[in-house]
CSV table of C-alpha atoms in Angstrom, one decimal:
chain,number,residue,atom,x,y,z
V,1,MET,CA,-0.3,13.1,1.6
V,2,ASP,CA,1.7,16.2,0.8
V,3,ASP,CA,3.5,15.6,-2.5
V,4,ASN,CA,6.2,18.0,-1.4
V,5,THR,CA,7.4,15.4,1.1
V,6,LEU,CA,8.0,12.6,-1.4
V,7,ASP,CA,11.4,13.7,-2.7
V,8,HIS,CA,14.4,11.9,-1.0
V,9,THR,CA,17.5,13.2,-2.6
V,10,SER,CA,19.8,11.8,0.1
V,11,LEU,CA,20.9,8.3,1.1
V,12,PHE,CA,21.0,7.1,4.7
V,13,ILE,CA,24.5,6.0,5.6
V,14,GLY,CA,26.2,5.9,9.0
V,15,GLY,CA,23.1,7.3,10.7
V,16,ARG,CA,23.1,10.4,8.6
V,17,TRP,CA,21.5,11.7,5.4
V,18,VAL,CA,24.2,12.1,2.8
V,19,ALA,CA,24.2,13.1,-0.8
V,20,PRO,CA,25.0,10.4,-3.4
V,21,CYS,CA,28.7,10.5,-4.4
V,22,HIS,CA,27.7,11.1,-8.0
V,23,GLY,CA,24.5,13.0,-7.4
V,24,GLY,CA,22.4,10.2,-8.9
V,25,SER,CA,18.6,10.3,-8.6
V,26,VAL,CA,15.6,8.9,-10.4
V,27,ASP,CA,11.9,9.9,-10.8
V,28,LEU,CA,9.3,7.4,-9.5
V,29,VAL,CA,6.0,7.3,-11.4
V,30,GLU,CA,2.7,6.6,-9.7
V,31,ALA,CA,1.2,3.3,-11.0
V,32,ALA,CA,-2.4,4.5,-11.2
V,33,THR,CA,-1.8,8.0,-12.8
V,34,GLU,CA,1.5,7.7,-14.7
V,35,LYS,CA,2.5,11.0,-13.1
V,36,VAL,CA,5.7,11.6,-11.3
V,37,LEU,CA,5.3,10.7,-7.6
V,38,GLY,CA,8.6,11.8,-6.3
V,39,ARG,CA,12.3,11.6,-6.8
V,40,SER,CA,14.8,9.3,-5.0
V,41,ALA,CA,18.5,9.4,-4.6
V,42,VAL,CA,20.3,6.5,-6.3
V,43,GLY,CA,23.6,5.2,-4.9
V,44,SER,CA,26.8,4.1,-6.7
V,45,ASP,CA,29.6,1.7,-5.9
V,46,GLU,CA,31.2,4.3,-3.8
V,47,ASP,CA,28.0,4.8,-1.8
V,48,ILE,CA,27.8,1.1,-1.3
V,49,ASP,CA,31.4,1.1,-0.1
V,50,ALA,CA,30.6,3.8,2.5
V,51,ALA,CA,27.6,2.0,3.7
V,52,VAL,CA,29.5,-1.3,4.2
V,53,VAL,CA,32.2,0.5,6.1
V,54,ALA,CA,29.6,2.2,8.3
V,55,ALA,CA,27.9,-1.2,9.0
V,56,ARG,CA,31.2,-2.8,9.9
V,57,THR,CA,32.1,0.1,12.2
V,58,ALA,CA,28.8,-0.2,14.1
V,59,LEU,CA,29.2,-4.0,14.3
V,60,GLU,CA,32.6,-3.7,15.9
V,61,GLY,CA,31.6,-0.7,18.0
V,62,PRO,CA,28.5,0.2,20.0
V,63,TRP,CA,26.0,-2.3,18.4
V,64,GLY,CA,28.3,-5.2,19.0
V,65,GLU,CA,28.4,-4.3,22.7
V,66,TYR,CA,24.6,-4.3,23.1
V,67,SER,CA,23.1,-6.9,25.3
V,68,VAL,CA,20.2,-9.1,24.2
V,69,ALA,CA,17.9,-6.9,26.4
V,70,GLN,CA,19.2,-3.7,24.8
V,71,ARG,CA,18.7,-5.1,21.3
V,72,ALA,CA,15.2,-6.3,22.1
V,73,ALA,CA,14.3,-2.8,23.5
V,74,ALA,CA,15.8,-1.2,20.3
V,75,LEU,CA,13.6,-3.5,18.1
V,76,GLU,CA,10.6,-2.5,20.1
V,77,ARG,CA,11.3,1.2,19.6
V,78,PHE,CA,11.8,0.5,15.9
V,79,ALA,CA,8.5,-1.3,15.8
V,80,ALA,CA,6.7,1.6,17.4
V,81,ALA,CA,8.2,4.1,14.9
V,82,LEU,CA,7.0,2.0,12.0
V,83,LYS,CA,3.6,1.6,13.5
V,84,SER,CA,3.2,5.3,14.0
V,85,ARG,CA,3.8,5.7,10.2
V,86,ALA,CA,1.7,2.7,9.1
V,87,LYS,CA,-1.1,4.4,7.3
V,88,THR,CA,1.1,6.9,5.4
V,89,THR,CA,3.6,4.2,4.5
V,90,ALA,CA,0.8,2.0,3.2
V,91,ALA,CA,-0.6,4.7,1.0
V,92,LEU,CA,2.9,5.6,-0.4
V,93,VAL,CA,3.5,1.9,-1.4
V,94,SER,CA,0.0,1.7,-3.0
V,95,ARG,CA,1.0,4.8,-5.1
V,96,GLU,CA,4.4,3.3,-6.0
V,97,ASN,CA,3.3,-0.2,-7.0
V,98,GLY,CA,-0.5,-0.3,-7.3
V,99,MET,CA,-1.2,-2.5,-4.3
V,100,PRO,CA,-4.8,-2.1,-3.1
V,101,ILE,CA,-4.8,0.0,0.0
V,102,ALA,CA,-6.8,-2.5,2.1
V,103,LEU,CA,-4.0,-5.0,1.6
V,104,SER,CA,-1.2,-2.4,1.9
V,105,ILE,CA,-2.4,-1.2,5.3
V,106,ALA,CA,-2.0,-4.7,6.7
V,107,VAL,CA,1.2,-5.8,5.0
V,108,ASN,CA,3.1,-2.6,4.4
V,109,GLY,CA,1.7,-0.6,7.2
V,110,TYR,CA,1.4,-2.8,10.3
V,111,GLY,CA,3.1,-6.0,9.2
V,112,PRO,CA,6.7,-4.8,9.6
V,113,ALA,CA,6.1,-3.5,13.1
V,114,ALA,CA,4.6,-6.9,14.0
V,115,MET,CA,7.8,-8.6,12.7
V,116,PHE,CA,10.1,-6.4,14.8
V,117,GLY,CA,8.0,-7.0,17.8
V,118,TYR,CA,8.0,-10.8,17.2
V,119,TYR,CA,11.8,-11.0,17.0
V,120,ALA,CA,12.2,-8.7,20.1
V,121,ASP,CA,10.1,-11.3,22.0
V,122,LEU,CA,12.0,-14.2,20.5
V,123,ILE,CA,15.5,-13.1,21.5
V,124,ARG,CA,14.3,-12.2,25.0
V,125,ASN,CA,13.0,-15.7,25.4
V,126,THR,CA,15.8,-17.6,23.7
V,127,ASP,CA,19.1,-18.3,25.5
V,128,ALA,CA,22.1,-16.9,23.6
V,129,GLU,CA,24.1,-20.0,24.5
V,130,ASP,CA,23.7,-23.4,26.1
V,131,VAL,CA,25.9,-25.9,27.8
V,132,ARG,CA,25.9,-29.5,26.6
V,133,PRO,CA,27.6,-32.5,28.2
V,134,SER,CA,30.2,-33.9,26.0
V,135,MET,CA,30.1,-37.6,24.9
V,136,PHE,CA,33.8,-37.8,25.9
V,137,GLY,CA,33.7,-36.0,29.2
V,138,GLY,CA,33.7,-32.3,29.9
V,139,ARG,CA,31.2,-29.8,28.5
V,140,THR,CA,30.6,-27.8,25.4
V,141,VAL,CA,29.3,-24.2,25.4
V,142,VAL,CA,27.4,-23.5,22.2
V,143,ARG,CA,27.2,-19.8,21.5
V,144,ARG,CA,25.0,-18.1,18.9
V,145,GLU,CA,26.9,-15.0,17.6
V,146,PRO,CA,25.9,-12.5,14.9
V,147,VAL,CA,27.0,-13.4,11.3
V,148,GLY,CA,28.2,-9.9,10.7
V,149,VAL,CA,27.4,-7.3,8.0
V,150,ILE,CA,24.3,-8.2,6.0
V,151,ALA,CA,23.5,-7.2,2.4
V,152,ALA,CA,19.7,-7.1,2.2
V,153,ILE,CA,18.3,-6.8,-1.4
V,154,THR,CA,14.6,-6.4,-1.7
V,155,PRO,CA,12.0,-6.2,-4.5
V,156,TRP,CA,9.2,-3.8,-5.3
V,157,ASN,CA,6.1,-6.0,-4.9
V,158,TYR,CA,5.9,-6.1,-1.1
V,159,PRO,CA,8.7,-3.6,-0.3
V,160,GLN,CA,8.1,-3.1,3.5
V,161,PRO,CA,7.4,-6.6,4.7
V,162,LEU,CA,10.0,-8.3,2.5
V,163,ALA,CA,12.6,-5.8,3.9
V,164,ALA,CA,11.4,-6.4,7.5
V,165,MET,CA,11.7,-10.1,7.0
V,166,LYS,CA,15.4,-9.5,6.7
V,167,LEU,CA,16.0,-6.5,8.9
V,168,ALA,CA,14.1,-7.7,12.0
V,169,PRO,CA,15.9,-11.0,12.5
V,170,ALA,CA,19.3,-9.6,11.4
V,171,LEU,CA,19.1,-6.8,14.0
V,172,ALA,CA,17.7,-9.2,16.6
V,173,ALA,CA,20.8,-11.4,16.0
V,174,GLY,CA,23.1,-8.5,16.5
V,175,CYS,CA,24.0,-8.0,12.8
V,176,THR,CA,24.2,-4.7,10.9
V,177,VAL,CA,22.6,-4.1,7.5
V,178,VAL,CA,23.0,-2.4,4.2
V,179,LEU,CA,19.5,-2.4,2.6
V,180,LYS,CA,19.3,-2.0,-1.1
V,181,PRO,CA,15.7,-1.5,-2.1
V,182,ALA,CA,14.3,-1.8,-5.6
V,183,PRO,CA,14.4,1.6,-7.5
V,184,GLU,CA,10.6,1.3,-8.2
V,185,THR,CA,9.8,1.5,-4.5
V,186,ALA,CA,12.8,3.5,-3.2
V,187,LEU,CA,10.7,6.2,-1.5
V,188,ASP,CA,9.1,4.0,1.0
V,189,ALA,CA,12.4,2.4,2.0
V,190,PHE,CA,13.5,5.6,3.7
V,191,VAL,CA,10.7,4.9,6.3
V,192,PHE,CA,13.2,2.4,7.7
V,193,ALA,CA,15.8,5.1,8.0
V,194,GLU,CA,13.4,7.4,9.8
V,195,ALA,CA,12.5,4.6,12.2
V,196,ALA,CA,16.2,3.8,12.8
V,197,LEU,CA,16.7,7.5,13.8
V,198,GLU,CA,13.6,7.5,16.0
V,199,ALA,CA,14.6,4.2,17.7
V,200,GLU,CA,18.1,5.7,18.4
V,201,LEU,CA,19.9,2.8,16.7
V,202,PRO,CA,23.7,3.4,16.8
V,203,ASP,CA,25.0,5.1,13.6
V,204,GLY,CA,25.6,2.5,10.9
V,205,VAL,CA,23.5,-0.3,12.2
V,206,LEU,CA,21.1,0.3,9.3
V,207,ASN,CA,22.0,1.9,6.0
V,208,VAL,CA,19.6,2.5,3.2
V,209,VAL,CA,21.0,2.8,-0.3
V,210,PRO,CA,18.6,2.5,-3.3
V,211,ALA,CA,20.7,1.5,-6.3
V,212,ASP,CA,20.6,-0.1,-9.7
V,213,ARG,CA,21.6,-3.7,-10.5
V,214,ALA,CA,25.2,-2.9,-11.1
V,215,ALA,CA,25.6,-1.4,-7.6
V,216,GLY,CA,23.6,-4.3,-6.2
V,217,ALA,CA,26.1,-6.7,-7.8
V,218,HIS,CA,28.9,-4.7,-6.2
V,219,LEU,CA,27.2,-5.1,-2.8
V,220,VAL,CA,26.7,-8.8,-3.2
V,221,ALA,CA,30.4,-9.3,-4.0
V,222,HIS,CA,31.7,-6.8,-1.5
V,223,PRO,CA,34.6,-8.1,0.7
V,224,GLY,CA,33.1,-6.4,3.7
V,225,VAL,CA,29.8,-8.3,3.5
V,226,ASP,CA,29.3,-11.5,5.5
V,227,LYS,CA,25.9,-12.7,4.3
V,228,VAL,CA,23.5,-11.8,1.5
V,229,ALA,CA,19.7,-12.0,1.9
V,230,PHE,CA,17.8,-11.6,-1.4
V,231,THR,CA,14.2,-11.7,-2.5
V,232,GLY,CA,13.5,-11.4,-6.2
V,233,SER,CA,13.5,-13.2,-9.5
V,234,THR,CA,14.9,-16.7,-9.9
V,235,ALA,CA,17.3,-15.5,-12.6
V,236,ALA,CA,18.8,-12.8,-10.4
V,237,GLY,CA,18.9,-15.3,-7.5
V,238,ARG,CA,20.9,-17.7,-9.6
V,239,ALA,CA,23.4,-15.0,-10.4
V,240,ILE,CA,23.7,-14.0,-6.7
V,241,GLY,CA,24.0,-17.6,-5.6
V,242,GLU,CA,26.9,-18.2,-8.1
V,243,VAL,CA,28.8,-15.3,-6.6
V,244,CYS,CA,28.1,-16.3,-3.0
V,245,GLY,CA,29.1,-19.9,-3.8
V,246,ARG,CA,32.4,-18.8,-5.2
V,247,LEU,CA,33.0,-16.6,-2.1
V,248,LEU,CA,31.7,-19.2,0.3
V,249,ARG,CA,29.4,-16.5,1.6
V,250,PRO,CA,26.1,-17.5,3.3
V,251,VAL,CA,23.0,-16.5,1.3
V,252,THR,CA,19.3,-16.7,1.6
V,253,LEU,CA,17.3,-16.6,-1.6
V,254,GLU,CA,13.5,-16.2,-1.7
V,255,LEU,CA,12.7,-16.4,-5.4
V,256,GLY,CA,9.9,-17.0,-7.9
V,257,GLY,CA,6.9,-19.3,-7.9
V,258,LYS,CA,4.2,-20.8,-10.1
V,259,SER,CA,2.0,-22.3,-7.5
V,260,ALA,CA,-1.0,-24.6,-8.0
V,261,ALA,CA,-4.4,-24.7,-6.3
V,262,ILE,CA,-5.7,-28.3,-6.2
V,263,ILE,CA,-9.5,-28.4,-6.1
V,264,ALA,CA,-10.4,-31.8,-4.6
V,265,GLU,CA,-13.5,-33.7,-5.7
V,266,ASP,CA,-15.2,-32.8,-2.4
V,267,ALA,CA,-14.2,-29.1,-2.3
V,268,ASP,CA,-16.7,-26.4,-1.4
V,269,LEU,CA,-16.5,-24.1,-4.4
V,270,GLU,CA,-18.2,-21.3,-2.5
V,271,VAL,CA,-15.3,-21.4,0.0
V,272,PHE,CA,-12.7,-21.4,-2.8
V,273,ALA,CA,-14.4,-18.6,-4.7
V,274,ALA,CA,-14.6,-16.5,-1.5
V,275,ASN,CA,-10.9,-16.8,-1.0
V,276,LEU,CA,-9.8,-16.7,-4.7
V,277,ALA,CA,-8.8,-13.0,-4.8
V,278,ASP,CA,-6.7,-13.3,-1.7
V,279,VAL,CA,-5.0,-16.6,-2.7
V,280,SER,CA,-4.6,-16.4,-6.5
V,281,LEU,CA,-4.8,-12.7,-7.3
V,282,VAL,CA,-3.4,-11.0,-4.2
V,283,ASN,CA,-1.6,-7.7,-4.9
V,284,ASN,CA,-2.8,-7.7,-8.5
V,285,GLY,CA,-1.1,-11.0,-9.1
V,286,GLN,CA,2.3,-9.5,-8.3
V,287,THR,CA,2.9,-12.1,-5.6
V,288,CYS,CA,5.4,-14.9,-5.7
V,289,HIS,CA,3.3,-17.4,-3.7
V,290,ALA,CA,0.0,-16.8,-5.6
V,291,SER,CA,-1.9,-20.0,-6.7
V,292,THR,CA,-2.2,-19.0,-10.3
V,293,ARG,CA,-2.5,-22.5,-11.7
V,294,ILE,CA,-5.9,-24.0,-10.8
V,295,LEU,CA,-6.2,-27.7,-11.1
V,296,ALA,CA,-9.8,-28.9,-11.3
V,297,PRO,CA,-11.2,-32.5,-11.3
V,298,ARG,CA,-12.6,-33.4,-14.7
V,299,SER,CA,-15.9,-34.4,-13.0
V,300,ARG,CA,-16.4,-30.8,-11.7
V,301,TYR,CA,-14.4,-29.0,-14.3
V,302,ALA,CA,-17.3,-26.9,-15.8
V,303,ASP,CA,-18.4,-25.8,-12.3
V,304,VAL,CA,-14.9,-24.8,-11.4
V,305,VAL,CA,-14.4,-22.8,-14.6
V,306,GLU,CA,-17.7,-21.1,-14.0
V,307,ALA,CA,-17.0,-20.3,-10.3
V,308,VAL,CA,-13.5,-18.9,-11.1
V,309,THR,CA,-14.8,-16.9,-14.1
V,310,GLU,CA,-17.7,-15.3,-12.3
V,311,THR,CA,-15.5,-14.4,-9.3
V,312,VAL,CA,-12.8,-12.8,-11.3
V,313,ARG,CA,-15.2,-11.0,-13.6
V,314,ASN,CA,-16.8,-9.3,-10.6
V,315,LEU,CA,-13.6,-8.1,-8.9
V,316,SER,CA,-13.4,-4.4,-8.4
V,317,VAL,CA,-10.7,-2.9,-10.6
V,318,GLY,CA,-9.6,0.7,-10.0
V,319,ASP,CA,-7.9,3.3,-7.8
V,320,PRO,CA,-5.5,1.4,-5.4
V,321,LEU,CA,-6.2,4.1,-2.8
V,322,ASP,CA,-9.9,3.2,-2.8
V,323,ARG,CA,-10.7,0.6,0.0
V,324,ALA,CA,-13.2,-1.1,-2.3
V,325,THR,CA,-10.6,-1.8,-5.0
V,326,GLN,CA,-9.5,-5.5,-5.3
V,327,ILE,CA,-7.3,-5.2,-8.4
V,328,GLY,CA,-5.1,-2.1,-8.9
V,329,PRO,CA,-2.6,-1.3,-11.6
V,330,LEU,CA,0.7,-3.1,-12.1
V,331,VAL,CA,4.0,-1.4,-11.0
V,332,SER,CA,5.2,-0.1,-14.3
V,333,SER,CA,4.5,0.1,-18.0
V,334,ALA,CA,7.2,-2.6,-18.5
V,335,GLN,CA,5.4,-5.0,-16.2
V,336,ARG,CA,2.1,-4.3,-17.9
V,337,ASP,CA,3.6,-5.0,-21.3
V,338,ARG,CA,5.2,-8.2,-19.9
V,339,VAL,CA,1.8,-9.5,-18.6
V,340,LEU,CA,0.0,-8.5,-21.8
V,341,GLY,CA,2.7,-10.5,-23.7
V,342,TYR,CA,1.8,-13.6,-21.7
V,343,ILE,CA,-1.9,-13.1,-22.4
V,344,ALA,CA,-1.0,-12.8,-26.1
V,345,ALA,CA,1.0,-16.1,-25.8
V,346,GLY,CA,-2.0,-17.8,-24.2
V,347,LYS,CA,-4.2,-16.6,-27.1
V,348,ARG,CA,-1.7,-17.9,-29.6
V,349,GLY,CA,-1.7,-21.2,-27.8
V,350,GLY,CA,-5.4,-21.5,-28.5
V,351,TYR,CA,-6.5,-21.5,-24.8
V,352,ARG,CA,-9.9,-20.2,-24.0
V,353,ILE,CA,-10.3,-16.8,-22.3
V,354,THR,CA,-13.4,-16.8,-20.1
V,355,THR,CA,-13.0,-13.3,-18.8
V,356,GLY,CA,-10.5,-10.4,-19.2
V,357,GLY,CA,-7.7,-10.5,-21.7
V,358,GLY,CA,-6.7,-6.9,-22.2
V,359,VAL,CA,-6.5,-3.4,-20.8
V,360,PRO,CA,-9.8,-2.2,-19.1
V,361,ALA,CA,-11.5,0.5,-21.2
V,362,SER,CA,-12.4,2.3,-17.9
V,363,SER,CA,-8.8,3.0,-17.1
V,364,PRO,CA,-7.2,5.1,-19.8
V,365,LEU,CA,-4.4,6.1,-17.4
V,366,GLY,CA,-2.4,3.8,-15.2
V,367,TRP,CA,-0.8,0.4,-15.8
V,368,PHE,CA,-3.9,-1.7,-15.5
V,369,VAL,CA,-4.5,-5.2,-16.9
V,370,GLU,CA,-7.9,-6.9,-16.8
V,371,PRO,CA,-7.9,-9.9,-14.4
V,372,THR,CA,-7.9,-12.7,-16.9
V,373,VAL,CA,-8.8,-16.4,-16.8
V,374,PHE,CA,-7.6,-19.0,-19.3
V,375,ALA,CA,-9.4,-22.4,-19.4
V,376,ASP,CA,-8.4,-25.7,-20.9
V,377,VAL,CA,-4.7,-24.9,-20.4
V,378,ASP,CA,-2.0,-27.5,-21.1
V,379,ASN,CA,0.3,-27.6,-18.0
V,380,THR,CA,3.3,-27.6,-20.3
V,381,SER,CA,2.4,-24.2,-21.9
V,382,ARG,CA,4.2,-21.0,-21.1
V,383,ILE,CA,1.3,-19.5,-19.2
V,384,ALA,CA,1.3,-22.6,-16.9
V,385,GLN,CA,5.0,-22.9,-16.4
V,386,GLU,CA,6.4,-19.3,-16.3
V,387,GLU,CA,5.9,-16.8,-13.6
V,388,ILE,CA,3.7,-14.0,-15.1
V,389,PHE,CA,3.5,-11.8,-12.0
V,390,GLY,CA,0.1,-10.3,-13.0
V,391,PRO,CA,-3.6,-11.0,-12.7
V,392,VAL,CA,-3.7,-14.0,-15.0
V,393,LEU,CA,-5.0,-17.5,-14.0
V,394,ALA,CA,-4.8,-20.8,-15.9
V,395,ILE,CA,-7.3,-23.7,-15.3
V,396,THR,CA,-6.2,-27.3,-16.1
V,397,ALA,CA,-8.3,-30.5,-15.7
V,398,TYR,CA,-7.0,-33.6,-14.0
V,399,ASP,CA,-8.2,-37.2,-13.6
V,400,GLY,CA,-7.5,-38.6,-10.1
V,401,GLU,CA,-5.4,-37.5,-7.2
V,402,ASP,CA,-2.1,-38.8,-8.5
V,403,GLU,CA,-2.5,-36.8,-11.7
V,404,ALA,CA,-3.4,-33.7,-9.7
V,405,VAL,CA,-0.2,-34.1,-7.6
V,406,ALA,CA,1.9,-34.8,-10.7
V,407,LEU,CA,0.6,-31.6,-12.4
V,408,ALA,CA,1.2,-29.5,-9.3
V,409,ASN,CA,4.8,-30.8,-9.0
V,410,ASP,CA,5.4,-30.5,-12.8
V,411,SER,CA,7.1,-27.1,-12.3
V,412,GLU,CA,10.6,-25.8,-11.8
V,413,TYR,CA,9.3,-23.9,-8.8
V,414,GLY,CA,8.3,-25.0,-5.3
V,415,LEU,CA,7.3,-22.0,-3.2
V,416,ALA,CA,3.7,-22.4,-2.3
V,417,GLY,CA,0.4,-24.1,-3.2
V,418,THR,CA,-3.1,-24.7,-1.9
V,419,VAL,CA,-5.4,-27.6,-1.4
V,420,TRP,CA,-9.2,-27.2,-1.3
V,421,THR,CA,-11.3,-29.9,0.3
V,422,SER,CA,-14.0,-30.5,2.9
V,423,ASP,CA,-11.8,-33.1,4.7
V,424,GLU,CA,-9.0,-31.4,6.5
V,425,ALA,CA,-7.2,-34.7,7.2
V,426,TYR,CA,-7.2,-35.5,3.4
V,427,GLY,CA,-6.0,-31.9,2.8
V,428,LEU,CA,-3.0,-32.4,5.1
V,429,ALA,CA,-2.2,-35.7,3.4
V,430,LEU,CA,-2.4,-34.1,-0.1
V,431,ALA,CA,-0.4,-31.1,1.0
V,432,ALA,CA,2.4,-33.5,2.1
V,433,ARG,CA,2.7,-34.8,-1.4
V,434,ILE,CA,3.3,-31.3,-3.0
V,435,GLU,CA,6.9,-30.4,-3.6
V,436,SER,CA,6.8,-27.0,-2.0
V,437,GLY,CA,8.1,-25.0,1.0
V,438,THR,CA,4.6,-23.9,2.0
V,439,VAL,CA,1.1,-25.1,1.4
V,440,GLY,CA,-2.3,-23.8,2.5
V,441,VAL,CA,-5.4,-26.0,3.2
V,442,ASN,CA,-8.6,-24.1,2.4
V,443,HIS,CA,-6.7,-20.7,2.6
V,444,TYR,CA,-3.1,-19.3,2.3
V,445,ALA,CA,-1.5,-16.8,4.6
V,446,LEU,CA,2.0,-16.4,5.9
V,447,ASP,CA,2.5,-16.9,9.6
V,448,LEU,CA,5.1,-14.7,11.4
V,449,ALA,CA,5.9,-17.6,13.7
V,450,ALA,CA,6.4,-20.2,10.9
V,451,PRO,CA,9.1,-20.6,8.3
V,452,PHE,CA,8.5,-19.3,4.7
V,453,GLY,CA,10.6,-20.2,1.7
V,454,GLY,CA,10.8,-22.5,-1.3
V,455,VAL,CA,12.5,-25.5,-2.8
V,456,LYS,CA,13.8,-26.1,-6.4
V,457,ALA,CA,14.0,-22.9,-8.3
V,458,SER,CA,12.1,-21.0,-5.6
V,459,GLY,CA,15.1,-20.5,-3.5
V,460,LEU,CA,17.3,-21.5,-0.6
V,461,GLY,CA,16.7,-21.0,3.1
V,462,ARG,CA,13.8,-19.8,5.2
V,463,GLU,CA,12.5,-16.5,6.6
V,464,LEU,CA,10.1,-15.8,9.5
V,465,GLY,CA,9.7,-17.9,12.6
V,466,PRO,CA,12.6,-19.0,14.7
V,467,GLU,CA,14.0,-20.5,11.5
V,468,GLY,CA,14.3,-16.9,10.1
V,469,LEU,CA,16.6,-15.9,13.0
V,470,THR,CA,19.2,-18.7,12.8
V,471,PRO,CA,20.6,-17.7,9.3
V,472,TYR,CA,21.8,-14.5,10.9
V,473,GLN,CA,23.5,-16.4,13.8
V,474,GLN,CA,26.9,-18.1,13.6
V,475,PRO,CA,27.2,-21.1,16.1
V,476,LYS,CA,30.4,-21.3,17.9
V,477,SER,CA,31.4,-24.4,20.0
V,478,ILE,CA,33.7,-23.8,23.0
V,479,TYR,CA,34.9,-27.1,24.4
V,480,LEU,CA,35.6,-27.3,28.2
V,481,GLY,CA,37.7,-30.0,29.8
V,482,THR,CA,36.6,-32.0,32.8
V,483,ARG,CA,36.8,-30.3,36.2
């Protein structure tokens, strides 16, 4: 990758590259080298205002006149543009946030294109309206119209797919969007702008404005916005929810998690160990749905601790651009310090570290943290209750199924979870008892065709699947009299 191409000193508003109103910009630092990766424009309230106006103009103009077939074709062109950039986009994200490249190619490279293709097919095969016989005579036409202008606010950990989870259904529904990506991964967000130009979307359908929290708050409360879609921390989600509640503005919130992996008495530990990195430490632990609490039956506790410890100890830590790397650096020095602070808290709590516990000596540069396992952890402790967002696992013993379920549910979060058993029917029954929006049995992977989201402090609403399209549609009933 040519480093000279990494500076983006313009915002994307109204289908054009424009300079920020106040000339704001920020350096982005590469997670593995601590060197400046590039420079990104940063928008202000005035830039947000311009983007919302552009989105409204497009909604009331050419984009609002597109047929379903035209929107689907536009989404397919968008998907093709993203797919043609998949490998370079994936490498850029790995440099920004430390994600191992083997994962980044799948989720940041090809995943977003797949989402746009999925929603293009979905709207082609879903009627925009249906006619229902009325219980009192006559008929009712139920139309599904676009909600309007969408404020999409996305985080740095999975910047491309988490943006696509909002952009694809929003555009499929006929909405227009102002995308505010996280400053830490602002550079890759401009790939969406390039794709919009290549797909020949009407000006203003998609606007990309990296900005700080203050400008993000301005966007959330903007009178020209009709719905907010946010992925990020629970604390920020609560603040956004309060604003949207006061404004009676629809909002989707995909927030934090502290998920549990229940190891059943009959679990195949080899299967669990083989999937551990992907389920519990994916993206260096910077994943909201990771099963970072491991609940082990007391009768097999020592075997579980040994299997987890040996697996984590042997993970490959290093350059995120190396396909053999399983654990890369964290996104920033602040995030590394946060994770190390939790490790220190675990040590103060007297919990046993079986592997890891610090900064790897082999990585003098970059924001690396050793993948760490704590054993004998009390489920009420900070490291078991708070979202660490790094490569740290906590193992807790349980006695009997009821206690395992109680421990899994003893959390303010409810985003994900996993169950490990040799009996699938038992796994399904156990999964049904977990207070969570999603659960995996003997694995965990998001399905583009199924809803994803949480309960409790993990958020409101769902993304992906047909359920991910409906939040961007406004039902309208038109009552027809008898003929």
